[in-house]
Amino acid sequence: MDQKGYRRGSFQSGTSDEDMLEIAGASVDFSAADDDPPLDREMGAGFSSYNGGGMNGTSTMLDFLEEPLPGVGTYEDFNTIDWVREKSRDRDRHREITNRSKESTWALLHSVSDAFSGWLLMLLIGLLAGSLAGLIDISAHWMTDLKEGVCLAGFWFNHEHCCWKSNTTFTDRDKCPEWKSWSQLILGHGEGAFAYILNYFMYVIWALMFSLLAVLLVKGFAPYACGSGIPEIKTILSGFIIRGYLGKWTLVIKTITLVLAVSSGLSLGKEGPLVHVACCCGNILCHLFTKYRKNEAKRREVLSAAAAAGVSVAFGAPIGGVLFSLEEVSYYFPLKTLWRSFFAALVAAFTLRSINPFGNSRLVLFYVEFHMPWHLLELVPFILLGIFGGLWGAFFIRSNIAWCRRRKTTRLGKYPVLEVFVVTAITAILAFPNEYTRMSTSELISELFNDCGILDSSKLCEYVNDFNSTKGDDLPDRAAGPGVYTAMWQLALALIMKVFITIFTFGMKVPSGLFIPSMAVGAIAGRLLGVAVEQLAFYHHDWAIFSGWCSQGADCITPGLYAMVGAAACLGGVTRMTVSLVVIMFELTGGLEYIVPLMAAAMTSKWVADAIGREGIYDAHIRLNGYPFLEAKEEFSHKTRAMDVMRPRKNDPPLTVITQDSMSVEDVETVVTKTTYSGYPVVVSRASQRLVGFVLRRDLIISIENARKKQDGIVSSSVICFTDYCPPLPPSSPSVLKLRSILDLSPFTVTDETPMEIVVDIFRKLGLRQCLVTHNGKLLGIITKKDVLKHIAQMANQDPNSILFN
């Protein structure tokens, strides 16, 4: 049979730089992609039960689905799964295992192992995700320091580890003799203009080498390894199929290139891509267990838990990871998945803690503890930081989406390597002169979160020390020294650079997370505001607003707390997270008493950003790429009906249908070849249009091909029958091909007068692919998920043709 009608040829979209189609072929490979084999190669009795298929027939009738057929019940690439069918098949499978468990001890053991397999899978995902995160942390820390110098005691040591065994004093701990800058290594000394220029040159060269290697690996081996991955994971968890996106090559290349991209000094983070890495681990490990390998809905429950493990190792926040998966990425999140997500996040965090990548028993570089309470009046600057975070989040989303759209629609998208080279060069050249942009973004956040103690030698802690005594580490508010003022204007320049360079960095063809750059922008703004409030309180402690709680010589203001609140505000403004964001920040700092400031900033940030634009950065990228994602958080409030959205419309050709027992194999093959629909309604007859069921295109193609190859008597004139009992035929007629078993006898239907708000709700809550429209029991038309998305876009005055996929 000619395969020219198998796939829609419109998947290619020209210069699209991020629509994930550039590596997708235009034809279906029924033999399965290596990275992600089609599910359910054996259609068990469960599917037959679901479709209500009986298998009775005469000797001239051949029912090919009595035996399992490879590929039947699976999905093509860039298609949406049928949640109802997948859940029904899983229930049937579970019911069968339960019934058999009463028959023998072996069947009982099989039942127990089947129940335990989910927990074992979570254990494996946590171990693998935690191990990879530790490897990424250690490698990125070492390669980041490699841009500035090398350790003579062992080139594999980063700067901090190299100086651990040194006998230098605490204040000179970063100047140990074992660590040599490139100028010291090449010229023999590190002072003077030429040494500075040489260090500058080496910094830029290493940055360019790392970023170019990253983009070349992504382009050559795994194009899906670019970007954050969270928009695509949200789409996959909603039921969309992107073969290879969570495959083994993507995992290997993303892990390697993530280290290179972070080490290059680009304004990006590893936290978002770590979610993608963890989901790749979950998807690959699913192949070890039959019930997850063969069921797409069950696999998505595992991916939700893997996303929680990814955030757990990214921030050292297991509870925050579970809430992030629930609030931000998951589409279907039953209570069982909540428990398993918690277990996977726990194991992942424990594994990372065992590896101890930073040598300080912490899971992240910028863990910090504050001890001073905050005052009620400080809510005013905290809310101001929330407003700043919301404004910056809305500005960033609009600017970044505009730039990404330009990348997609112009020749810029054809030169990803050149784009990465230029952005890296600009970033490195601007970053080196300023010590706060030269250091890694995680180290910068750690510095900004830090509460100045007695032994701190940072410029941010160069205050005028005119006090006589201290109580432990709690120093009174002091006048800022020259080091603090120098740090302030350097931080102001760093803020300007980070705000603008991140717009052009996020979305390039390298792994790039947004959490850390967003937190850095907020932390800088927060530290600047914190120092300003601190100095105001020091010089004007007799003002009415300070007199009640901030007397002279007291430690009232903690600038590091302002940095933390600012980081939460900016991250909330960009991603629109609330609950999970507060919990992640709380787990980062280990301070329960700072939850209220974090909540105030996060909510203010979300309100301000939502007032300007409703979408978070991930939803905006989903819409930009045209993924078929039906957002569950938005309300549909328009007064349209199912008949306004269904196809065919008034002037369209009639709906393509298949009759239950009057079409030959050749007739059905002609329908399949001439159309590109993913399925066809089956009716009693064209005249009556009484609905019988719905059959998927892929199942039809596979069944007919197998029948032609493996069974005698099936020819082009053979009648296809979708019923239990087919009408009598003359004795000389060829065998009847009976395909009742692939027919869905319970397709979801609505009447033509059903309000669209109900239809949209049905699609969201049941995860439907399509819904048939009837009038007085007669088939009128069909509404697909793509039709719903186009209608929603049209009602919102957006381009309905921006929905690229089926």
PDB file of C-alpha atoms in Angstrom, residues 562-747:
ATOM      1  CA  TYR A 562      16.425  41.780  50.779  1.00  0.00           C
ATOM      2  CA  ALA A 563      18.518  40.001  48.126  1.00  0.00           C
ATOM      3  CA  MET A 564      16.679  36.758  48.815  1.00  0.00           C
ATOM      4  CA  VAL A 565      13.252  38.424  48.635  1.00  0.00           C
ATOM      5  CA  GLY A 566      14.249  40.201  45.420  1.00  0.00           C
ATOM      6  CA  ALA A 567      15.398  36.897  43.904  1.00  0.00           C
ATOM      7  CA  ALA A 568      12.046  35.301  44.732  1.00  0.00           C
ATOM      8  CA  ALA A 569      10.154  38.311  43.315  1.00  0.00           C
ATOM      9  CA  CYS A 570      11.967  38.268  39.955  1.00  0.00           C
ATOM     10  CA  LEU A 571      11.731  34.492  39.582  1.00  0.00           C
ATOM     11  CA  GLY A 572       8.004  34.718  40.367  1.00  0.00           C
ATOM     12  CA  GLY A 573       7.548  37.544  37.862  1.00  0.00           C
ATOM     13  CA  VAL A 574       9.065  35.451  35.065  1.00  0.00           C
ATOM     14  CA  THR A 575       7.592  32.018  35.832  1.00  0.00           C
ATOM     15  CA  ARG A 576       4.405  33.069  37.739  1.00  0.00           C
ATOM     16  CA  MET A 577       5.087  30.451  40.406  1.00  0.00           C
ATOM     17  CA  THR A 578       3.772  31.206  43.889  1.00  0.00           C
ATOM     18  CA  VAL A 579       3.488  28.348  46.394  1.00  0.00           C
ATOM     19  CA  SER A 580       6.357  26.253  45.039  1.00  0.00           C
ATOM     20  CA  LEU A 581       8.559  29.347  44.727  1.00  0.00           C
ATOM     21  CA  VAL A 582       8.080  30.331  48.374  1.00  0.00           C
ATOM     22  CA  VAL A 583       8.782  26.780  49.548  1.00  0.00           C
ATOM     23  CA  ILE A 584      11.918  26.502  47.371  1.00  0.00           C
ATOM     24  CA  MET A 585      13.265  29.792  48.767  1.00  0.00           C
ATOM     25  CA  PHE A 586      12.353  28.735  52.294  1.00  0.00           C
ATOM     26  CA  GLU A 587      14.212  25.430  51.870  1.00  0.00           C
ATOM     27  CA  LEU A 588      17.196  27.340  50.460  1.00  0.00           C
ATOM     28  CA  THR A 589      17.501  29.525  53.546  1.00  0.00           C
ATOM     29  CA  GLY A 590      16.284  27.222  56.274  1.00  0.00           C
ATOM     30  CA  GLY A 591      14.361  30.052  57.943  1.00  0.00           C
ATOM     31  CA  LEU A 592      10.663  29.671  58.681  1.00  0.00           C
ATOM     32  CA  GLU A 593      10.316  33.253  59.892  1.00  0.00           C
ATOM     33  CA  TYR A 594      10.978  34.683  56.407  1.00  0.00           C
ATOM     34  CA  ILE A 595       7.988  32.993  54.752  1.00  0.00           C
ATOM     35  CA  VAL A 596       5.772  36.093  55.080  1.00  0.00           C
ATOM     36  CA  PRO A 597       8.224  38.442  53.279  1.00  0.00           C
ATOM     37  CA  LEU A 598       8.673  35.826  50.556  1.00  0.00           C
ATOM     38  CA  MET A 599       4.898  35.363  50.196  1.00  0.00           C
ATOM     39  CA  ALA A 600       4.312  39.106  50.035  1.00  0.00           C
ATOM     40  CA  ALA A 601       6.970  39.563  47.342  1.00  0.00           C
ATOM     41  CA  ALA A 602       5.870  36.515  45.313  1.00  0.00           C
ATOM     42  CA  MET A 603       2.183  37.493  45.293  1.00  0.00           C
ATOM     43  CA  THR A 604       2.901  41.150  44.506  1.00  0.00           C
ATOM     44  CA  SER A 605       5.183  40.069  41.696  1.00  0.00           C
ATOM     45  CA  LYS A 606       2.536  37.767  40.213  1.00  0.00           C
ATOM     46  CA  TRP A 607      -0.231  40.378  40.460  1.00  0.00           C
ATOM     47  CA  VAL A 608       1.879  43.065  38.789  1.00  0.00           C
ATOM     48  CA  ALA A 609       3.100  40.739  36.036  1.00  0.00           C
ATOM     49  CA  ASP A 610      -0.413  39.329  35.424  1.00  0.00           C
ATOM     50  CA  ALA A 611      -1.762  42.865  35.080  1.00  0.00           C
ATOM     51  CA  ILE A 612       0.632  43.414  32.153  1.00  0.00           C
ATOM     52  CA  GLY A 613       0.465  39.953  30.553  1.00  0.00           C
ATOM     53  CA  ARG A 614      -1.242  36.756  31.676  1.00  0.00           C
ATOM     54  CA  GLU A 615       1.362  34.262  30.455  1.00  0.00           C
ATOM     55  CA  GLY A 616       4.483  33.083  32.238  1.00  0.00           C
ATOM     56  CA  ILE A 617       7.656  32.524  30.242  1.00  0.00           C
ATOM     57  CA  TYR A 618       7.021  28.795  29.727  1.00  0.00           C
ATOM     58  CA  ASP A 619       3.434  29.270  28.552  1.00  0.00           C
ATOM     59  CA  ALA A 620       4.600  32.044  26.224  1.00  0.00           C
ATOM     60  CA  HIS A 621       7.193  29.721  24.652  1.00  0.00           C
ATOM     61  CA  ILE A 622       4.577  26.965  24.307  1.00  0.00           C
ATOM     62  CA  ARG A 623       2.355  29.375  22.372  1.00  0.00           C
ATOM     63  CA  LEU A 624       5.291  30.687  20.323  1.00  0.00           C
ATOM     64  CA  ASN A 625       6.203  27.147  19.258  1.00  0.00           C
ATOM     65  CA  GLY A 626       2.588  26.261  18.518  1.00  0.00           C
ATOM     66  CA  TYR A 627       2.432  23.241  20.827  1.00  0.00           C
ATOM     67  CA  PRO A 628      -1.092  21.845  21.376  1.00  0.00           C
ATOM     68  CA  PHE A 629      -1.227  22.645  25.072  1.00  0.00           C
ATOM     69  CA  LEU A 630      -4.638  23.309  26.623  1.00  0.00           C
ATOM     70  CA  GLU A 631      -3.977  25.516  29.650  1.00  0.00           C
ATOM     71  CA  ALA A 632      -6.040  24.331  32.606  1.00  0.00           C
ATOM     72  CA  LYS A 633      -5.695  27.611  34.529  1.00  0.00           C
ATOM     73  CA  GLU A 634      -7.527  29.822  32.030  1.00  0.00           C
ATOM     74  CA  GLU A 635     -11.317  30.186  31.859  1.00  0.00           C
ATOM     75  CA  PHE A 636     -13.254  30.060  28.592  1.00  0.00           C
ATOM     76  CA  SER A 637     -16.069  32.597  28.885  1.00  0.00           C
ATOM     77  CA  HIS A 638     -17.356  33.039  25.314  1.00  0.00           C
ATOM     78  CA  LYS A 639     -20.915  32.091  24.297  1.00  0.00           C
ATOM     79  CA  THR A 640     -20.202  29.835  21.350  1.00  0.00           C
ATOM     80  CA  ARG A 641     -21.590  26.357  20.660  1.00  0.00           C
ATOM     81  CA  ALA A 642     -20.129  23.087  19.447  1.00  0.00           C
ATOM     82  CA  MET A 643     -21.662  23.583  15.977  1.00  0.00           C
ATOM     83  CA  ASP A 644     -19.650  26.847  15.620  1.00  0.00           C
ATOM     84  CA  VAL A 645     -16.331  25.016  16.046  1.00  0.00           C
ATOM     85  CA  MET A 646     -16.908  21.565  14.576  1.00  0.00           C
ATOM     86  CA  ARG A 647     -15.786  20.497  11.150  1.00  0.00           C
ATOM     87  CA  PRO A 648     -17.010  20.346   8.457  1.00  0.00           C
ATOM     88  CA  ARG A 649     -18.254  23.926   8.281  1.00  0.00           C
ATOM     89  CA  LYS A 650     -21.129  25.051   6.040  1.00  0.00           C
ATOM     90  CA  ASN A 651     -19.199  25.309   2.761  1.00  0.00           C
ATOM     91  CA  ASP A 652     -16.718  22.485   3.471  1.00  0.00           C
ATOM     92  CA  PRO A 653     -16.830  19.024   1.846  1.00  0.00           C
ATOM     93  CA  PRO A 654     -18.837  16.468   3.871  1.00  0.00           C
ATOM     94  CA  LEU A 655     -17.238  14.658   6.795  1.00  0.00           C
ATOM     95  CA  THR A 656     -15.113  11.654   5.767  1.00  0.00           C
ATOM     96  CA  VAL A 657     -16.653   8.528   7.313  1.00  0.00           C
ATOM     97  CA  ILE A 658     -16.298   4.757   7.026  1.00  0.00           C
ATOM     98  CA  THR A 659     -19.351   2.523   6.953  1.00  0.00           C
ATOM     99  CA  GLN A 660     -19.593  -0.438   9.281  1.00  0.00           C
ATOM    100  CA  ASP A 661     -19.997  -3.266   6.738  1.00  0.00           C
ATOM    101  CA  SER A 662     -20.262  -1.980   3.153  1.00  0.00           C
ATOM    102  CA  MET A 663     -16.787  -0.705   2.203  1.00  0.00           C
ATOM    103  CA  SER A 664     -14.063  -2.816   0.623  1.00  0.00           C
ATOM    104  CA  VAL A 665     -10.375  -2.827   1.534  1.00  0.00           C
ATOM    105  CA  GLU A 666      -9.682  -0.761  -1.582  1.00  0.00           C
ATOM    106  CA  ASP A 667     -12.337   1.823  -0.598  1.00  0.00           C
ATOM    107  CA  VAL A 668     -10.845   2.230   2.897  1.00  0.00           C
ATOM    108  CA  GLU A 669      -7.298   2.441   1.489  1.00  0.00           C
ATOM    109  CA  THR A 670      -8.454   5.188  -0.881  1.00  0.00           C
ATOM    110  CA  VAL A 671      -9.971   7.146   2.030  1.00  0.00           C
ATOM    111  CA  VAL A 672      -6.771   6.800   4.065  1.00  0.00           C
ATOM    112  CA  THR A 673      -4.543   7.780   1.129  1.00  0.00           C
ATOM    113  CA  LYS A 674      -6.565  10.825   0.088  1.00  0.00           C
ATOM    114  CA  THR A 675      -6.979  12.278   3.582  1.00  0.00           C
ATOM    115  CA  THR A 676      -4.608  13.136   6.409  1.00  0.00           C
ATOM    116  CA  TYR A 677      -6.943  12.758   9.397  1.00  0.00           C
ATOM    117  CA  SER A 678      -5.769  10.806  12.442  1.00  0.00           C
ATOM    118  CA  GLY A 679      -9.038   8.875  12.699  1.00  0.00           C
ATOM    119  CA  TYR A 680     -12.444   8.299  11.106  1.00  0.00           C
ATOM    120  CA  PRO A 681     -15.988   7.986  12.482  1.00  0.00           C
ATOM    121  CA  VAL A 682     -17.667   4.663  11.621  1.00  0.00           C
ATOM    122  CA  VAL A 683     -21.386   4.911  10.725  1.00  0.00           C
ATOM    123  CA  VAL A 684     -24.143   2.418   9.901  1.00  0.00           C
ATOM    124  CA  SER A 685     -24.497   3.847   6.387  1.00  0.00           C
ATOM    125  CA  ARG A 686     -23.834   7.099   4.562  1.00  0.00           C
ATOM    126  CA  ALA A 687     -27.560   7.674   4.263  1.00  0.00           C
ATOM    127  CA  SER A 688     -28.432   7.217   7.931  1.00  0.00           C
ATOM    128  CA  GLN A 689     -25.209   8.708   9.433  1.00  0.00           C
ATOM    129  CA  ARG A 690     -25.976   6.781  12.644  1.00  0.00           C
ATOM    130  CA  LEU A 691     -22.792   6.629  14.685  1.00  0.00           C
ATOM    131  CA  VAL A 692     -21.221   3.246  15.502  1.00  0.00           C
ATOM    132  CA  GLY A 693     -17.755   4.184  16.760  1.00  0.00           C
ATOM    133  CA  PHE A 694     -14.387   5.695  15.902  1.00  0.00           C
ATOM    134  CA  VAL A 695     -11.291   4.073  14.384  1.00  0.00           C
ATOM    135  CA  LEU A 696      -7.754   5.445  14.373  1.00  0.00           C
ATOM    136  CA  ARG A 697      -5.957   5.887  11.067  1.00  0.00           C
ATOM    137  CA  ARG A 698      -2.754   4.255  12.328  1.00  0.00           C
ATOM    138  CA  ASP A 699      -4.620   1.151  13.548  1.00  0.00           C
ATOM    139  CA  LEU A 700      -6.421   0.865  10.189  1.00  0.00           C
ATOM    140  CA  ILE A 701      -3.203   1.075   8.173  1.00  0.00           C
ATOM    141  CA  ILE A 702      -1.357  -1.487  10.291  1.00  0.00           C
ATOM    142  CA  SER A 703      -4.287  -3.924  10.381  1.00  0.00           C
ATOM    143  CA  ILE A 704      -4.871  -3.839   6.612  1.00  0.00           C
ATOM    144  CA  GLU A 705      -1.160  -4.174   5.825  1.00  0.00           C
ATOM    145  CA  ASN A 706      -0.832  -7.175   8.132  1.00  0.00           C
ATOM    146  CA  ALA A 707      -3.949  -8.783   6.691  1.00  0.00           C
ATOM    147  CA  ARG A 708      -2.637  -8.428   3.133  1.00  0.00           C
ATOM    148  CA  LYS A 709       0.734  -9.934   4.052  1.00  0.00           C
ATOM    149  CA  LYS A 710      -0.217 -12.738   6.406  1.00  0.00           C
ATOM    150  CA  GLN A 711      -3.683 -13.979   5.430  1.00  0.00           C
ATOM    151  CA  ASP A 712      -4.905 -15.704   2.306  1.00  0.00           C
ATOM    152  CA  GLY A 713      -8.068 -14.437   0.694  1.00  0.00           C
ATOM    153  CA  ILE A 714      -7.722 -10.767   1.611  1.00  0.00           C
ATOM    154  CA  VAL A 715      -7.770  -8.775  -1.617  1.00  0.00           C
ATOM    155  CA  SER A 716      -8.767  -5.241  -2.593  1.00  0.00           C
ATOM    156  CA  SER A 717     -12.397  -6.286  -3.036  1.00  0.00           C
ATOM    157  CA  SER A 718     -12.646  -7.890   0.435  1.00  0.00           C
ATOM    158  CA  VAL A 719     -15.331  -6.247   2.559  1.00  0.00           C
ATOM    159  CA  ILE A 720     -14.232  -4.698   5.867  1.00  0.00           C
ATOM    160  CA  CYS A 721     -16.661  -5.332   8.684  1.00  0.00           C
ATOM    161  CA  PHE A 722     -16.660  -3.484  12.015  1.00  0.00           C
ATOM    162  CA  THR A 723     -19.571  -5.437  13.546  1.00  0.00           C
ATOM    163  CA  ASP A 724     -19.922  -8.797  15.295  1.00  0.00           C
ATOM    164  CA  TYR A 725     -22.084 -10.229  12.536  1.00  0.00           C
ATOM    165  CA  CYS A 726     -21.512  -9.201   8.941  1.00  0.00           C
ATOM    166  CA  PRO A 727     -24.240  -9.372   6.265  1.00  0.00           C
ATOM    167  CA  PRO A 728     -24.294 -12.600   4.210  1.00  0.00           C
ATOM    168  CA  LEU A 729     -22.232 -12.492   1.000  1.00  0.00           C
ATOM    169  CA  PRO A 730     -22.309 -14.681  -2.133  1.00  0.00           C
ATOM    170  CA  PRO A 731     -20.203 -17.888  -1.788  1.00  0.00           C
ATOM    171  CA  SER A 732     -17.782 -16.724  -4.496  1.00  0.00           C
ATOM    172  CA  SER A 733     -16.942 -13.441  -2.724  1.00  0.00           C
ATOM    173  CA  PRO A 734     -13.505 -13.039  -1.054  1.00  0.00           C
ATOM    174  CA  SER A 735     -13.010 -13.354   2.692  1.00  0.00           C
ATOM    175  CA  VAL A 736     -14.372 -10.628   4.927  1.00  0.00           C
ATOM    176  CA  LEU A 737     -11.812  -8.675   6.978  1.00  0.00           C
ATOM    177  CA  LYS A 738     -13.256  -8.204  10.436  1.00  0.00           C
ATOM    178  CA  LEU A 739     -11.772  -5.241  12.355  1.00  0.00           C
ATOM    179  CA  ARG A 740     -14.205  -4.783  15.210  1.00  0.00           C
ATOM    180  CA  SER A 741     -11.393  -5.087  17.752  1.00  0.00           C
ATOM    181  CA  ILE A 742      -9.735  -1.823  16.676  1.00  0.00           C
ATOM    182  CA  LEU A 743     -13.030   0.088  16.797  1.00  0.00           C
ATOM    183  CA  ASP A 744     -13.698   2.382  19.742  1.00  0.00           C
ATOM    184  CA  LEU A 745     -17.358   1.700  20.476  1.00  0.00           C
ATOM    185  CA  SER A 746     -17.626   4.459  23.067  1.00  0.00           C
ATOM    186  CA  PRO A 747     -16.277   7.639  21.457  1.00  0.00           C
TER     187      PRO A 747
END
